Amino acid sequence: MLKALFLTMLTLALVKSQDTEETITYTQCTDGYEWDPVRQQCKDIDECDIVPDACKGGMKCVNHYGGYLCLPKTAQIIVNNEQPQQETPAAEGAGAAANAAATSSTGTGGVAATGVAASGVVPGGGFVASAAAEVQTGRNNFVTRRNPSDPQRIPINPSHRIQCATGYEQSEHNVCQDIDECTAGTHNCRADQVCINLRGSFACQCPPGYQKRGEQCVDIDECRTSSYLCQYQCVNEPGKFSCMCPQGYQVVRGRTCQDINECETTNECREDEMCWNYHGGFRCYPRNPCQDPYVLTSENRCVCPVSNAMCREIPQSIVYKYMSIRSDRSVPSDIFQIQATTIYANTINTFRIKSGNENGEFYLRQTSPVSAMLVLVKSLSGPREYIVDLEMVTVNSIGTFRTSSVLRLTIIVGPFSF
């Protein structure tokens, strides 16, 4: 009897020990959830309550299944009063937290969220959802929260889907995203207009160089808007403009006119002529400008031989020089310097304008005992040519010796101020 009783008690102890071991379970929840030992299921973590300063920049924190939303303080979330027909027990704890953070609306039963949520990873491994701007749903719809048992799965129950505002569509993540009507080709812009996508809508704009008048895009004349678009002449074209330069110039950098050096490209000068370029054109001058009794001794230099009796009363030498200036040059302006090439001891040099200054456009200022500067004192307009003789007279200190030389300066004034 005692033996049988002992065997019975031993058997019951083994059975009880096995039952105790079988009830021990280990459950691991997904990010944003924690194990509820009382209900024996995963429940949502309220990050808004446990994460310090979960939202920055004045945003308010709204708890969400598996994470939370950061929305502007002025945003409103209206939770549907009608719960879905089948709601898993695991979502009850999270649903209560969301309902506490949301603002209920009576009589509408809709859901609306306004604002943009911050997104990222939060302490504790929670999930931060991103809320699109101006998300709205109609009656009997509500914001879907993830099922703790499968947080990555989007419910396919129609009552769990959101209804987006005009210009938005539901994404695969069950949020409203903007529809690009321009890419989709669902806009109604005219053929002469450009479609510009906007958040929730689109706009029809005229292309650059056009302006909208009524329903049509008409060309803007960018030539009448300013007189400084081109240095010389503005030519209006459909949707744009171009700059033109006068003959003898070329367009550089789109708007500026630059002189073409015809002497370096092509010209009509003969072999016994030299080409001289000026602003807007060129001219041909004889390579030997000397006239009797002068003879050519070097380039552009003519000398009267001392042996010739005719040379005693005329300048000993004449040097030919050429220069070009722009039209309407500011005055006064130093334009040319003359300087003695031979210096004699105990001599005095004086400078004067011998001819070519009948209207007083020039002034010769002596700058040293052997040099002088030609100054433009009146503004000149071209095209025009001036020939000015600048004379240097040399005498010795006792007045027994006197000689002179002339620099014949040809000044070509261009037709324009550039």
Short mmCIF file of C-alpha atoms in Angstrom, two decimals:
data_model
loop_
_atom_site.label_atom_id
_atom_site.label_comp_id
_atom_site.label_asym_id
_atom_site.label_seq_id
_atom_site.Cartn_x
_atom_site.Cartn_y
_atom_site.Cartn_z
CA MET A 1 0.00 0.00 0.00
CA LEU A 2 2.74 2.44 0.95
CA LYS A 3 4.70 1.46 -2.12
CA ALA A 4 1.73 2.14 -4.39
CA LEU A 5 1.07 5.50 -2.71
CA PHE A 6 4.71 6.54 -3.18
CA LEU A 7 4.63 5.69 -6.90
CA THR A 8 1.41 7.69 -7.34
CA MET A 9 2.87 10.81 -5.70
CA LEU A 10 6.08 10.53 -7.76
CA THR A 11 4.06 10.35 -10.97
CA LEU A 12 2.01 13.44 -10.05
CA ALA A 13 5.19 15.39 -9.25
CA LEU A 14 6.70 14.57 -12.63
CA VAL A 15 3.53 15.57 -14.42
CA LYS A 16 3.35 18.87 -12.52
CA SER A 17 7.00 19.59 -13.27
CA GLN A 18 6.44 18.99 -17.01
CA ASP A 19 3.33 21.23 -17.03
CA THR A 20 5.24 24.07 -15.39
CA GLU A 21 8.03 23.91 -17.94
CA GLU A 22 5.59 23.93 -20.88
CA THR A 23 3.95 27.24 -19.77
CA ILE A 24 7.23 29.16 -19.90
CA THR A 25 7.26 31.17 -23.22
CA TYR A 26 9.56 33.84 -24.67
CA THR A 27 7.94 36.46 -26.90
CA GLN A 28 9.85 39.15 -28.93
CA CYS A 29 7.94 42.15 -30.29
CA THR A 30 8.79 44.29 -33.35
CA ASP A 31 10.21 47.80 -33.10
CA GLY A 32 7.80 50.25 -31.49
CA TYR A 33 6.03 47.55 -29.44
CA GLU A 34 6.64 45.86 -26.09
CA TRP A 35 5.41 42.65 -24.49
CA ASP A 36 2.40 42.94 -22.20
CA PRO A 37 2.74 40.12 -19.65
CA VAL A 38 -0.82 40.65 -18.39
CA ARG A 39 -2.53 40.37 -21.77
CA GLN A 40 0.17 38.06 -23.10
CA GLN A 41 0.53 40.08 -26.34
CA CYS A 42 2.53 42.95 -27.90
CA LYS A 43 1.32 46.46 -27.17
CA ASP A 44 2.25 49.81 -28.74
CA ILE A 45 4.87 52.01 -27.04
CA ASP A 46 3.76 55.59 -26.47
CA GLU A 47 6.96 57.39 -27.58
CA CYS A 48 5.35 60.78 -26.98
CA ASP A 49 5.23 59.89 -23.27
CA ILE A 50 8.66 58.31 -22.81
CA VAL A 51 10.90 60.11 -25.37
CA PRO A 52 11.98 63.56 -24.10
CA ASP A 53 11.39 66.29 -26.70
CA ALA A 54 10.40 63.75 -29.34
CA CYS A 55 9.44 66.54 -31.76
CA LYS A 56 11.53 69.64 -32.41
CA GLY A 57 10.82 73.05 -33.88
CA GLY A 58 7.53 73.64 -32.10
CA MET A 59 5.94 70.46 -33.50
CA LYS A 60 3.53 68.39 -31.41
CA CYS A 61 3.90 64.65 -30.89
CA VAL A 62 1.02 62.31 -31.80
CA ASN A 63 1.43 58.61 -30.97
CA HIS A 64 1.06 56.14 -33.82
CA TYR A 65 1.14 52.35 -34.09
CA GLY A 66 4.81 51.38 -33.97
CA GLY A 67 5.98 55.01 -33.87
CA TYR A 68 4.73 58.58 -33.67
CA LEU A 69 3.98 61.63 -35.81
CA CYS A 70 5.42 65.14 -35.50
CA LEU A 71 2.79 67.65 -36.68
CA PRO A 72 2.39 71.42 -36.40
CA LYS A 73 0.61 72.54 -33.27
CA THR A 74 -2.19 73.91 -35.44
CA ALA A 75 -2.75 70.52 -37.07
CA GLN A 76 -5.88 68.57 -36.18
CA ILE A 77 -6.41 64.83 -36.29
CA ILE A 78 -10.03 63.70 -36.25
CA VAL A 79 -10.36 60.00 -35.50
CA ASN A 80 -13.36 58.05 -36.84
CA ASN A 81 -15.84 57.26 -34.11
CA GLU A 82 -16.79 54.09 -35.98
CA GLN A 83 -14.26 51.37 -35.25
CA PRO A 84 -13.56 48.63 -37.83
CA GLN A 85 -15.56 45.48 -37.64
CA GLN A 86 -12.55 43.38 -36.71
CA GLU A 87 -9.79 44.95 -34.64
CA THR A 88 -7.09 42.74 -33.22
CA PRO A 89 -6.65 42.87 -29.45
CA ALA A 90 -3.03 43.87 -29.95
CA ALA A 91 -4.13 47.20 -31.36
CA GLU A 92 -6.37 48.15 -28.46
CA GLY A 93 -3.62 49.66 -26.28
CA ALA A 94 -2.18 51.65 -29.16
CA GLY A 95 -5.64 52.73 -30.30
CA ALA A 96 -6.36 54.20 -26.89
CA ALA A 97 -3.09 56.13 -26.94
CA ALA A 98 -3.84 57.50 -30.40
CA ASN A 99 -7.37 58.45 -29.42
CA ALA A 100 -6.03 60.32 -26.38
CA ALA A 101 -3.64 62.35 -28.54
CA ALA A 102 -6.21 63.03 -31.28
CA THR A 103 -9.15 65.42 -31.40
CA SER A 104 -12.49 63.71 -31.94
CA SER A 105 -15.17 65.27 -34.05
CA THR A 106 -18.81 64.44 -33.64
CA GLY A 107 -21.10 64.08 -36.55
CA THR A 108 -18.42 63.78 -39.22
CA GLY A 109 -16.77 60.46 -38.55
CA GLY A 110 -13.92 61.45 -40.90
CA VAL A 111 -10.20 61.77 -40.52
CA ALA A 112 -8.06 64.82 -41.32
CA ALA A 113 -4.36 65.42 -40.71
CA THR A 114 -2.70 68.69 -41.61
CA GLY A 115 1.04 69.28 -41.48
CA VAL A 116 4.30 67.53 -42.33
CA ALA A 117 5.82 65.03 -39.93
CA ALA A 118 9.50 64.64 -39.22
CA SER A 119 10.94 61.27 -40.09
CA GLY A 120 13.89 59.31 -38.81
CA VAL A 121 14.94 56.83 -36.12
CA VAL A 122 14.04 57.59 -32.52
CA PRO A 123 15.65 56.31 -29.30
CA GLY A 124 14.40 52.88 -28.41
CA GLY A 125 14.08 51.72 -32.02
CA GLY A 126 10.65 53.25 -32.62
CA PHE A 127 9.27 54.01 -36.06
CA VAL A 128 8.72 57.63 -37.10
CA ALA A 129 6.03 57.91 -39.73
CA SER A 130 5.92 60.73 -42.29
CA ALA A 131 2.58 62.49 -42.66
CA ALA A 132 1.86 64.22 -45.96
CA ALA A 133 0.49 67.77 -45.97
CA GLU A 134 -3.26 68.27 -46.14
CA VAL A 135 -4.30 64.61 -45.88
CA GLN A 136 -8.08 64.22 -45.64
CA THR A 137 -10.51 61.34 -45.74
CA GLY A 138 -14.22 61.17 -46.21
CA ARG A 139 -16.93 59.91 -43.93
CA ASN A 140 -16.53 56.49 -42.23
CA ASN A 141 -12.77 56.31 -42.92
CA PHE A 142 -9.95 56.48 -40.44
CA VAL A 143 -6.15 56.57 -40.31
CA THR A 144 -4.78 53.05 -40.54
CA ARG A 145 -2.27 52.00 -37.91
CA ARG A 146 -0.02 48.98 -38.31
CA ASN A 147 -1.01 45.67 -36.82
CA PRO A 148 1.47 44.67 -34.08
CA SER A 149 1.55 41.16 -35.44
CA ASP A 150 2.64 42.37 -38.89
CA PRO A 151 3.76 46.05 -38.77
CA GLN A 152 5.01 46.06 -42.36
CA ARG A 153 1.72 44.90 -43.87
CA ILE A 154 -0.76 47.46 -45.15
CA PRO A 155 -4.33 46.34 -44.39
CA ILE A 156 -6.34 45.65 -47.47
CA ASN A 157 -9.64 46.22 -45.75
CA PRO A 158 -11.34 49.06 -47.70
CA SER A 159 -12.36 50.67 -44.42
CA HIS A 160 -8.66 50.97 -43.56
CA ARG A 161 -7.74 52.90 -46.69
CA ILE A 162 -7.45 56.68 -46.75
CA GLN A 163 -9.20 59.06 -49.06
CA CYS A 164 -6.88 61.76 -50.41
CA ALA A 165 -7.69 65.29 -51.39
CA THR A 166 -7.85 66.40 -55.01
CA GLY A 167 -4.38 66.33 -56.55
CA TYR A 168 -3.13 63.58 -54.23
CA GLU A 169 -3.19 59.80 -54.41
CA GLN A 170 -2.61 56.98 -51.95
CA SER A 171 0.88 55.52 -51.98
CA GLU A 172 1.93 51.97 -51.23
CA HIS A 173 2.70 53.11 -47.68
CA ASN A 174 -0.91 54.20 -47.24
CA VAL A 175 -0.14 57.94 -47.19
CA CYS A 176 -1.30 60.65 -49.56
CA GLN A 177 1.30 61.79 -52.07
CA ASP A 178 1.20 64.51 -54.72
CA ILE A 179 0.17 63.62 -58.25
CA ASP A 180 2.51 65.02 -60.90
CA GLU A 181 -0.06 65.99 -63.52
CA CYS A 182 2.68 67.31 -65.80
CA THR A 183 4.45 63.94 -65.99
CA ALA A 184 1.23 61.96 -66.08
CA GLY A 185 -0.12 64.10 -68.92
CA THR A 186 -3.40 64.79 -67.09
CA HIS A 187 -3.02 68.58 -67.24
CA ASN A 188 -4.92 70.85 -69.60
CA CYS A 189 -2.16 73.30 -70.51
CA ARG A 190 -2.13 74.64 -74.06
CA ALA A 191 0.51 73.58 -76.55
CA ASP A 192 2.22 76.96 -76.23
CA GLN A 193 2.33 76.72 -72.42
CA VAL A 194 4.60 74.92 -69.98
CA CYS A 195 3.13 72.73 -67.23
CA ILE A 196 4.57 73.37 -63.75
CA ASN A 197 3.75 70.79 -61.08
CA LEU A 198 2.57 72.13 -57.71
CA ARG A 199 1.64 70.38 -54.46
CA GLY A 200 -1.84 69.07 -55.07
CA SER A 201 -2.22 70.88 -58.35
CA PHE A 202 -0.40 72.29 -61.38
CA ALA A 203 0.01 75.59 -63.17
CA CYS A 204 0.23 76.54 -66.85
CA GLN A 205 2.93 79.10 -67.51
CA CYS A 206 4.29 80.73 -70.60
CA PRO A 207 7.85 79.78 -71.64
CA PRO A 208 10.68 82.28 -71.08
CA GLY A 209 10.37 85.26 -73.38
CA TYR A 210 6.56 85.09 -73.47
CA GLN A 211 3.82 86.59 -71.32
CA LYS A 212 0.24 85.49 -70.78
CA ARG A 213 -2.50 87.63 -72.29
CA GLY A 214 -5.88 86.09 -71.71
CA GLU A 215 -5.44 82.43 -72.56
CA GLN A 216 -2.57 82.89 -75.01
CA CYS A 217 1.18 83.31 -74.64
CA VAL A 218 2.48 86.23 -76.65
CA ASP A 219 6.07 87.15 -77.34
CA ILE A 220 7.68 89.79 -75.10
CA ASP A 221 9.53 92.46 -77.04
CA GLU A 222 13.22 92.02 -73.82
CA CYS A 223 14.25 95.06 -76.72
CA ARG A 224 11.55 97.51 -75.39
CA THR A 225 12.10 96.61 -71.76
CA SER A 226 15.49 98.33 -71.66
CA SER A 227 17.72 100.39 -73.92
CA TYR A 228 20.83 98.80 -72.41
CA LEU A 229 20.30 95.23 -73.55
CA CYS A 230 22.61 95.65 -76.55
CA GLN A 231 25.50 98.00 -77.16
CA TYR A 232 24.30 98.84 -80.66
CA GLN A 233 21.00 97.32 -81.81
CA CYS A 234 18.55 94.86 -80.27
CA VAL A 235 16.62 92.51 -82.56
CA ASN A 236 13.47 90.92 -81.11
CA GLU A 237 12.92 87.23 -81.89
CA PRO A 238 10.22 84.75 -80.82
CA GLY A 239 10.81 84.18 -77.14
CA LYS A 240 14.20 85.90 -77.10
CA PHE A 241 16.33 88.69 -78.51
CA SER A 242 19.68 89.03 -80.20
CA CYS A 243 22.18 91.85 -80.58
CA MET A 244 23.57 93.18 -83.82
CA CYS A 245 26.63 95.32 -84.48
CA PRO A 246 27.30 97.76 -87.33
CA GLN A 247 29.58 97.01 -90.23
CA GLY A 248 33.18 96.76 -89.12
CA TYR A 249 32.24 95.30 -85.71
CA GLN A 250 31.46 91.84 -84.38
CA VAL A 251 29.30 90.71 -81.44
CA VAL A 252 31.20 89.45 -78.40
CA ARG A 253 29.71 88.00 -75.20
CA GLY A 254 26.27 88.23 -76.79
CA ARG A 255 25.77 91.98 -76.36
CA THR A 256 29.01 93.91 -76.88
CA CYS A 257 30.42 95.18 -80.18
CA GLN A 258 34.12 94.80 -80.87
CA ASP A 259 36.04 96.32 -83.74
CA ILE A 260 37.16 93.97 -86.51
CA ASN A 261 40.77 94.47 -87.48
CA GLU A 262 40.47 94.24 -91.25
CA CYS A 263 44.22 94.77 -91.62
CA GLU A 264 44.75 91.35 -90.00
CA THR A 265 41.99 89.59 -91.94
CA THR A 266 41.24 90.96 -95.39
CA ASN A 267 41.61 94.38 -97.01
CA GLU A 268 41.91 96.01 -100.41
CA CYS A 269 45.18 97.87 -99.92
CA ARG A 270 47.77 97.67 -102.72
CA GLU A 271 51.34 96.52 -102.28
CA ASP A 272 52.64 100.09 -102.22
CA GLU A 273 50.11 100.96 -99.51
CA MET A 274 49.93 100.24 -95.81
CA CYS A 275 46.70 99.26 -94.03
CA TRP A 276 45.68 101.24 -90.97
CA ASN A 277 42.83 99.89 -88.84
CA TYR A 278 40.55 102.24 -86.95
CA HIS A 279 37.37 101.79 -84.90
CA GLY A 280 34.80 100.51 -87.36
CA GLY A 281 36.92 100.30 -90.51
CA PHE A 282 40.34 100.66 -92.16
CA ARG A 283 42.20 102.93 -94.56
CA CYS A 284 45.06 102.55 -96.99
CA TYR A 285 47.98 105.00 -96.83
CA PRO A 286 51.06 105.16 -99.11
CA ARG A 287 54.09 103.35 -97.76
CA ASN A 288 56.20 106.26 -99.01
CA PRO A 289 54.41 109.45 -97.98
CA CYS A 290 57.41 111.71 -98.80
CA GLN A 291 56.93 114.55 -101.25
CA ASP A 292 59.66 116.52 -103.02
CA PRO A 293 62.13 117.69 -101.78
CA TYR A 294 61.83 115.11 -98.94
CA VAL A 295 63.22 111.62 -99.28
CA LEU A 296 62.29 108.47 -97.33
CA THR A 297 65.00 107.46 -94.85
CA SER A 298 63.08 105.03 -92.69
CA GLU A 299 59.50 103.87 -92.23
CA ASN A 300 57.18 106.90 -92.24
CA ARG A 301 60.14 109.34 -91.88
CA CYS A 302 60.94 111.90 -94.57
CA VAL A 303 64.09 114.07 -94.46
CA CYS A 304 65.00 117.14 -96.50
CA PRO A 305 68.71 116.98 -97.53
CA VAL A 306 70.85 119.83 -96.16
CA SER A 307 72.52 120.16 -99.53
CA ASN A 308 69.24 121.22 -101.08
CA ALA A 309 68.76 124.97 -100.82
CA MET A 310 65.00 124.53 -100.59
CA CYS A 311 65.39 122.75 -97.24
CA ARG A 312 66.73 125.84 -95.41
CA GLU A 313 63.29 127.42 -94.93
CA ILE A 314 61.20 124.30 -94.26
CA PRO A 315 61.21 121.67 -91.47
CA GLN A 316 64.20 119.38 -91.59
CA SER A 317 62.09 116.23 -91.21
CA ILE A 318 58.48 115.08 -91.25
CA VAL A 319 57.38 111.95 -89.40
CA TYR A 320 53.98 110.44 -90.31
CA LYS A 321 51.91 108.89 -87.51
CA TYR A 322 48.34 107.54 -87.38
CA MET A 323 45.91 107.04 -84.53
CA SER A 324 42.24 106.17 -84.02
CA ILE A 325 39.85 107.43 -81.35
CA ARG A 326 36.21 106.64 -80.63
CA SER A 327 33.45 109.08 -81.37
CA ASP A 328 32.26 111.35 -78.54
CA ARG A 329 35.29 110.72 -76.38
CA SER A 330 35.16 112.47 -73.01
CA VAL A 331 37.19 115.69 -72.73
CA PRO A 332 39.68 116.93 -71.77
CA SER A 333 41.70 113.87 -72.65
CA ASP A 334 45.42 113.28 -73.32
CA ILE A 335 45.62 111.48 -76.66
CA PHE A 336 49.17 111.68 -78.06
CA GLN A 337 52.71 112.44 -76.85
CA ILE A 338 55.49 113.95 -78.99
CA GLN A 339 59.14 113.67 -77.96
CA ALA A 340 62.49 114.73 -79.44
CA THR A 341 64.64 111.89 -80.75
CA THR A 342 67.88 113.94 -80.97
CA ILE A 343 69.02 116.21 -78.15
CA TYR A 344 71.61 118.95 -78.73
CA ALA A 345 73.63 120.60 -75.99
CA ASN A 346 72.82 124.19 -75.00
CA THR A 347 69.54 124.15 -76.97
CA ILE A 348 65.97 125.07 -76.16
CA ASN A 349 62.96 123.12 -77.56
CA THR A 350 59.50 124.59 -78.01
CA PHE A 351 56.35 122.84 -79.23
CA ARG A 352 53.32 124.14 -81.12
CA ILE A 353 50.42 123.06 -83.31
CA LYS A 354 51.45 124.29 -86.74
CA SER A 355 48.24 123.38 -88.64
CA GLY A 356 45.04 121.32 -88.42
CA ASN A 357 43.58 123.04 -85.35
CA GLU A 358 41.47 125.73 -86.93
CA ASN A 359 38.44 125.01 -84.72
CA GLY A 360 40.44 124.65 -81.53
CA GLU A 361 39.74 120.97 -80.90
CA PHE A 362 43.29 120.35 -79.62
CA TYR A 363 45.82 121.84 -77.22
CA LEU A 364 49.56 121.06 -77.01
CA ARG A 365 50.95 121.04 -73.47
CA GLN A 366 54.72 120.87 -72.97
CA THR A 367 55.54 118.32 -70.33
CA SER A 368 59.38 118.50 -70.32
CA PRO A 369 62.23 120.25 -72.22
CA VAL A 370 62.07 117.48 -74.83
CA SER A 371 58.38 116.36 -74.88
CA ALA A 372 54.80 117.61 -75.12
CA MET A 373 51.27 116.13 -74.84
CA LEU A 374 48.45 116.65 -77.32
CA VAL A 375 45.18 117.19 -75.46
CA LEU A 376 41.68 116.78 -76.90
CA VAL A 377 39.62 119.67 -75.54
CA LYS A 378 36.47 119.33 -77.68
CA SER A 379 34.44 116.19 -78.21
CA LEU A 380 34.66 114.84 -81.76
CA SER A 381 32.01 112.95 -83.70
CA GLY A 382 32.85 110.59 -86.52
CA PRO A 383 33.44 109.26 -88.94
CA ARG A 384 35.98 111.99 -89.63
CA GLU A 385 39.68 112.43 -90.32
CA TYR A 386 41.93 115.13 -88.83
CA ILE A 387 45.51 115.87 -89.96
CA VAL A 388 47.39 117.82 -87.31
CA ASP A 389 51.01 119.04 -87.73
CA LEU A 390 52.89 119.15 -84.41
CA GLU A 391 56.14 121.14 -84.72
CA MET A 392 59.19 121.12 -82.46
CA VAL A 393 61.47 124.14 -82.89
CA THR A 394 65.05 123.87 -81.61
CA VAL A 395 67.35 126.92 -81.11
CA ASN A 396 70.70 127.26 -79.35
CA SER A 397 71.08 129.46 -76.31
CA ILE A 398 72.74 132.32 -78.23
CA GLY A 399 70.28 132.23 -81.15
CA THR A 400 72.76 131.37 -83.90
CA PHE A 401 71.20 127.99 -84.67
CA ARG A 402 67.58 127.13 -85.49
CA THR A 403 65.93 123.98 -86.84
CA SER A 404 62.52 122.35 -86.75
CA SER A 405 60.87 119.02 -87.30
CA VAL A 406 57.21 118.11 -87.80
CA LEU A 407 55.14 115.15 -86.68
CA ARG A 408 52.17 114.86 -89.03
CA LEU A 409 49.49 113.10 -87.02
CA THR A 410 46.46 111.64 -88.80
CA ILE A 411 43.58 111.20 -86.34
CA ILE A 412 40.67 109.01 -87.47
CA VAL A 413 37.47 109.39 -85.41
CA GLY A 414 35.32 106.27 -85.52
CA PRO A 415 31.58 106.44 -86.26
CA PHE A 416 30.51 105.14 -82.81
CA SER A 417 31.44 105.53 -79.18
CA PHE A 418 32.57 101.90 -78.94
#
